[in-house]
PDB file of C-alpha atoms in Angstrom:
ATOM      1  CA  MET T   1       0.488 152.511  15.837  1.00  0.00           C
ATOM      2  CA  PRO T   2      -3.035 151.721  14.753  1.00  0.00           C
ATOM      3  CA  ILE T   3      -4.582 148.493  15.970  1.00  0.00           C
ATOM      4  CA  ILE T   4      -5.391 146.130  13.052  1.00  0.00           C
ATOM      5  CA  PHE T   5      -7.360 142.926  13.420  1.00  0.00           C
ATOM      6  CA  SER T   6      -6.833 140.266  10.727  1.00  0.00           C
ATOM      7  CA  ASP T   7      -9.159 137.293  10.164  1.00  0.00           C
ATOM      8  CA  GLU T   8      -6.311 135.075  11.757  1.00  0.00           C
ATOM      9  CA  ASP T   9      -6.306 136.989  14.988  1.00  0.00           C
ATOM     10  CA  LEU T  10     -10.115 136.723  15.182  1.00  0.00           C
ATOM     11  CA  MET T  11     -10.090 132.956  14.712  1.00  0.00           C
ATOM     12  CA  TYR T  12      -8.672 132.305  18.437  1.00  0.00           C
ATOM     13  CA  LEU T  13     -11.456 134.341  20.174  1.00  0.00           C
ATOM     14  CA  ASP T  14     -14.819 132.943  21.437  1.00  0.00           C
ATOM     15  CA  LYS T  15     -18.051 133.790  19.591  1.00  0.00           C
ATOM     16  CA  GLU T  16     -19.048 136.957  21.744  1.00  0.00           C
ATOM     17  CA  GLN T  17     -15.574 138.663  21.389  1.00  0.00           C
ATOM     18  CA  ASP T  18     -15.632 137.715  17.704  1.00  0.00           C
ATOM     19  CA  ASN T  19     -18.834 139.413  17.132  1.00  0.00           C
ATOM     20  CA  GLN T  20     -17.666 142.551  19.260  1.00  0.00           C
ATOM     21  CA  LEU T  21     -14.555 142.919  17.336  1.00  0.00           C
ATOM     22  CA  ARG T  22     -16.192 142.445  13.911  1.00  0.00           C
ATOM     23  CA  SER T  23     -18.728 145.152  14.803  1.00  0.00           C
ATOM     24  CA  ILE T  24     -16.005 147.509  16.060  1.00  0.00           C
ATOM     25  CA  ARG T  25     -14.023 146.861  12.715  1.00  0.00           C
ATOM     26  CA  HIS T  26     -17.142 147.413  10.753  1.00  0.00           C
ATOM     27  CA  ALA T  27     -17.925 150.711  12.479  1.00  0.00           C
ATOM     28  CA  ILE T  28     -14.465 152.015  11.966  1.00  0.00           C
ATOM     29  CA  ASP T  29     -14.303 151.003   8.188  1.00  0.00           C
ATOM     30  CA  THR T  30     -17.683 152.837   7.878  1.00  0.00           C
ATOM     31  CA  ILE T  31     -16.307 155.872   9.403  1.00  0.00           C
ATOM     32  CA  LYS T  32     -13.102 155.803   7.152  1.00  0.00           C
ATOM     33  CA  ALA T  33     -15.248 155.316   4.065  1.00  0.00           C
ATOM     34  CA  LYS T  34     -17.157 158.550   4.820  1.00  0.00           C
ATOM     35  CA  GLY T  35     -13.819 160.434   5.201  1.00  0.00           C
ATOM     36  CA  GLU T  36     -14.748 161.870   8.506  1.00  0.00           C
ATOM     37  CA  ALA T  37     -12.269 160.197  10.473  1.00  0.00           C
ATOM     38  CA  SER T  38      -8.899 161.640  11.751  1.00  0.00           C
ATOM     39  CA  PHE T  39      -6.261 159.495  13.437  1.00  0.00           C
ATOM     40  CA  CYS T  40      -3.555 160.537  15.981  1.00  0.00           C
ATOM     41  CA  ARG T  41      -0.066 160.833  14.677  1.00  0.00           C
ATOM     42  CA  LYS T  42       1.372 159.979  18.038  1.00  0.00           C
ATOM     43  CA  CYS T  43      -0.594 156.787  18.807  1.00  0.00           C
ATOM     44  CA  GLY T  44      -2.796 155.974  15.795  1.00  0.00           C
ATOM     45  CA  HIS T  45      -6.193 156.071  17.605  1.00  0.00           C
ATOM     46  CA  MET T  46      -9.230 157.785  16.188  1.00  0.00           C
ATOM     47  CA  MET T  47      -9.578 161.388  17.320  1.00  0.00           C
ATOM     48  CA  GLN T  48     -12.745 163.161  18.504  1.00  0.00           C
ATOM     49  CA  TYR T  49     -13.538 166.512  17.096  1.00  0.00           C
ATOM     50  CA  PHE T  50     -15.335 169.590  18.188  1.00  0.00           C
ATOM     51  CA  THR T  51     -16.179 172.702  15.921  1.00  0.00           C
ATOM     52  CA  VAL T  52     -15.714 176.052  17.480  1.00  0.00           C
ATOM     53  CA  GLY T  53     -16.442 178.937  15.096  1.00  0.00           C
ATOM     54  CA  ASN T  54     -14.360 178.457  12.023  1.00  0.00           C
ATOM     55  CA  ALA T  55     -11.900 175.973  13.657  1.00  0.00           C
ATOM     56  CA  LYS T  56     -11.962 172.268  13.966  1.00  0.00           C
ATOM     57  CA  LEU T  57     -10.443 171.059  17.236  1.00  0.00           C
ATOM     58  CA  LEU T  58      -9.273 167.421  17.340  1.00  0.00           C
ATOM     59  CA  GLN T  59      -8.439 165.607  20.524  1.00  0.00           C
ATOM     60  CA  CYS T  60      -7.130 162.003  20.885  1.00  0.00           C
ATOM     61  CA  ILE T  61      -9.036 160.483  23.777  1.00  0.00           C
ATOM     62  CA  PHE T  62      -6.312 157.939  24.330  1.00  0.00           C
ATOM     63  CA  CYS T  63      -3.060 159.949  24.590  1.00  0.00           C
ATOM     64  CA  GLY T  64      -4.594 163.555  24.930  1.00  0.00           C
ATOM     65  CA  ASN T  65      -2.741 164.826  21.696  1.00  0.00           C
ATOM     66  CA  ARG T  66      -4.685 168.013  20.347  1.00  0.00           C
ATOM     67  CA  ILE T  67      -4.747 169.509  16.923  1.00  0.00           C
ATOM     68  CA  ALA T  68      -6.665 172.606  15.649  1.00  0.00           C
ATOM     69  CA  GLU T  69      -7.478 172.990  11.877  1.00  0.00           C
ATOM     70  CA  ILE T  70      -9.171 176.016  10.230  1.00  0.00           C
ATOM     71  CA  ILE T  71     -12.368 175.223   8.364  1.00  0.00           C
ATOM     72  CA  GLU T  72     -12.350 176.797   4.850  1.00  0.00           C
ATOM     73  CA  ASN T  73     -15.757 178.518   3.782  1.00  0.00           C
ATOM     74  CA  LYS T  74     -16.595 177.399   0.243  1.00  0.00           C
TER      75      LYS T  74
END
């Protein structure tokens, strides 16, 4: 399940935590907009990827779930 912060959640935090969570949310939104993000189907966390030959290997850092995708040559 993905972690979602609403503006109501952020209103109960101190200023330092508020700035940290806003910067995290901004960084995730930027990655999503580029279309480069893949999210784990088990836990919803962002997956880290490695390219090996013509395969893209995705691994969730949180739960360890792994997926392999073939990269199509255009």
